[in-house]
Structure formats: structure tokens, C-alpha cells
XYZ file of C-alpha atoms in Angstrom:
168
model
C -5.641 -10.790 -7.221
C -1.902 -10.514 -8.534
C -0.518 -10.339 -11.525
C 3.436 -9.827 -12.613
C 4.259 -5.990 -12.853
C 5.221 -6.696 -16.678
C 1.421 -7.229 -17.369
C -0.241 -4.378 -15.340
C -1.836 -1.884 -17.878
C 0.194 1.416 -18.698
C -3.787 2.860 -17.077
C -2.944 0.992 -14.190
C -3.828 3.402 -11.246
C -0.668 3.528 -8.930
C 0.720 4.591 -5.411
C 4.857 4.925 -4.327
C 6.030 4.548 -1.136
C 9.744 6.162 -0.727
C 11.621 4.496 1.832
C 13.801 6.531 4.144
C 16.898 4.219 2.998
C 18.288 1.783 0.255
C 16.273 -1.683 0.902
C 18.589 -4.751 0.204
C 18.448 -6.844 -2.243
C 17.507 -9.586 0.413
C 15.023 -6.967 1.963
C 13.646 -6.972 -1.381
C 12.706 -10.352 -2.005
C 11.130 -10.620 1.449
C 9.067 -7.982 0.805
C 7.840 -8.906 -2.316
C 7.371 -12.628 -1.126
C 4.998 -10.472 1.809
C 3.256 -8.471 -0.589
C 2.360 -10.985 -3.144
C -0.156 -13.282 -0.683
C -1.385 -9.286 0.395
C -1.962 -8.329 -2.863
C -3.387 -11.395 -3.859
C -6.156 -10.848 -1.534
C -6.561 -7.569 -2.145
C -10.134 -6.873 -2.095
C -12.577 -3.642 -2.072
C -15.776 -4.035 -0.855
C -15.388 -7.835 -1.261
C -14.971 -7.853 -5.049
C -11.187 -9.142 -5.748
C -8.503 -6.664 -6.990
C -6.152 -7.103 -9.799
C -3.049 -6.001 -8.519
C 0.780 -6.282 -8.386
C 3.682 -5.083 -6.681
C 7.272 -3.752 -7.694
C 10.499 -2.491 -5.825
C 12.332 0.070 -7.774
C 15.496 1.252 -7.352
C 16.477 -0.514 -4.083
C 14.358 2.780 -2.764
C 10.417 2.675 -3.684
C 8.134 -0.003 -3.345
C 5.169 0.715 -6.163
C 1.617 -0.838 -5.617
C -0.178 -1.063 -9.231
C -3.967 -1.383 -9.328
C -5.884 -2.310 -12.906
C -8.971 0.052 -12.045
C -10.419 -1.980 -15.011
C -11.599 -4.569 -13.318
C -12.449 -3.011 -10.059
C -11.636 0.274 -8.191
C -9.919 0.481 -4.966
C -11.842 1.663 -2.032
C -11.353 3.574 1.108
C -10.728 0.494 3.065
C -8.721 -0.895 0.719
C -6.215 1.734 0.597
C -6.527 1.602 4.170
C -5.295 -1.855 4.214
C -2.488 -1.242 1.696
C -1.673 1.608 4.025
C -1.247 -0.796 7.148
C 1.079 -3.313 5.271
C 3.344 -0.556 4.415
C 3.441 0.232 8.684
C 3.204 -3.137 9.340
C 6.564 -3.578 6.605
C 8.095 -0.556 8.202
C 8.243 -1.826 11.613
C 9.665 -5.311 10.597
C 12.364 -3.712 8.458
C 13.210 -0.596 10.730
C 12.255 1.525 7.209
C 9.955 4.636 7.181
C 7.877 3.957 3.887
C 6.090 7.226 4.534
C 9.147 9.298 3.612
C 8.822 12.452 2.626
C 12.248 13.565 1.716
C 13.402 14.301 -1.850
C 14.793 11.987 -3.754
C 17.417 11.991 -6.444
C 20.299 9.951 -8.344
C 23.805 10.288 -7.752
C 25.680 8.355 -10.158
C 24.578 4.769 -9.114
C 22.882 5.529 -5.563
C 19.411 6.849 -4.798
C 19.914 9.560 -2.043
C 17.642 12.296 -0.540
C 17.439 15.847 0.968
C 14.679 17.066 3.123
C 12.177 18.689 0.941
C 12.174 21.835 3.318
C 16.079 22.525 2.119
C 16.326 22.738 -1.422
C 17.815 25.765 -1.537
C 20.829 24.735 0.877
C 21.009 21.094 -1.547
C 21.313 23.694 -4.458
C 24.104 26.107 -2.930
C 25.837 23.197 -1.283
C 26.611 21.492 -4.485
C 24.424 18.532 -3.618
C 22.342 18.683 -6.816
C 22.423 20.601 -9.810
C 19.811 21.938 -12.343
C 20.968 18.448 -14.333
C 20.426 15.947 -11.261
C 17.520 13.865 -12.191
C 15.117 13.908 -9.096
C 12.285 11.664 -8.046
C 9.081 13.540 -8.649
C 7.148 13.075 -5.116
C 3.560 14.709 -5.678
C 0.244 13.957 -6.680
C 0.414 14.043 -10.212
C 1.762 10.136 -10.695
C -1.548 8.451 -10.685
C -0.911 6.320 -13.413
C 1.473 3.651 -14.628
C 1.759 5.707 -17.773
C 2.468 8.524 -15.164
C 5.267 6.950 -13.187
C 7.288 5.777 -16.938
C 6.842 9.603 -18.079
C 6.671 12.055 -15.064
C 8.201 10.613 -12.091
C 12.037 11.122 -13.036
C 12.792 14.668 -14.134
C 15.757 16.914 -14.067
C 15.525 19.242 -10.930
C 15.736 22.278 -13.378
C 12.041 20.832 -14.818
C 11.124 20.121 -11.140
C 9.087 22.134 -8.843
C 12.813 23.196 -7.735
C 13.208 25.305 -10.901
C 12.247 28.482 -9.177
C 16.061 27.885 -7.787
C 17.992 27.648 -10.807
C 18.052 30.856 -13.608
C 18.492 30.349 -17.219
C 22.017 29.276 -16.880
C 21.511 26.723 -14.383
C 23.064 28.997 -11.285
C 20.875 29.888 -8.425
C 18.306 32.732 -8.725
């Protein structure tokens, strides 16, 4: 069953799907209109799941599930993954992008996770750059609110910065 994102409890489990490009406002409306009915029908072993969906920063689609009602199953998670494969095909978006997203002014940009040192050396990001943590530590909506956006120097990238913020 779909409920508005604002009504999902902070304990809700989340899945973050990062797009490989900016999602236009028109696409956001269409994607949310496709996903809301899918979420409304989402079930685990025949039990309805209480969930929501929201596009954040025109780059990330978040599915939130209130597992106090019913927990997701392997099959229900597989079903949600299929939604994003289908949406990706329809909109030419890779929702399984694993590049490192960061905030640059009012834009969300990304660099290869295999080239963090190059991104720092080239000045693409600094110790103060806000990045979106893309790891398995973001389990709940509360985690998303408190741990998803961090300074590069407070993330796995910290090893590339020394105490004064220059390269180590």
C-alpha cells in the first residue's frame, strides 16, 4: 500500500537508486506516477507492504518501506529491482549507477568511484565538498537523513586528505 513519503516512519527501510544523469521534472512526475501504483501493489508472500517513493535532487529515487507492518522478501525486493530496470529502459537512465555523486553548487555531479584521488587532485572535489554516501550503511530513513550527505573529508575519501585539507 502506498502512503505519502512524509508519513513514512524514520525506522523505515530504504533503497536508494542513483541515476546516471539528471532526471527532468517531467520525468520525475512520470516516474512517480508509474511507481506509486507499483508500490501500492507491492507485496511479500501475499502480504501488502506499506511503502512510499520519492525522487530526491533530480538524481536519486528512494523507496521507503515501513517494515513494522510487513517485511520485504527476496521476491518483493526482486520485483522492485525490475521496476527500475524497466524504468531505465523506458527513460534511458541507469538506476544502478555506482559513480560517486556530489554537490557542485546547485547541481548533482558524479565521478568514477575508481578515481577518487584523480577527482581530488584535479580540484573536482575538496575536503568540504558534500558527497552522497553510497554504501550499505544507509538502511533506514533516519540514516538517509543523518548520514547520506557528508563532507568528503568525513567519508571514505578522508584518507586522501591530510589535516589541512590538502592531498595526503
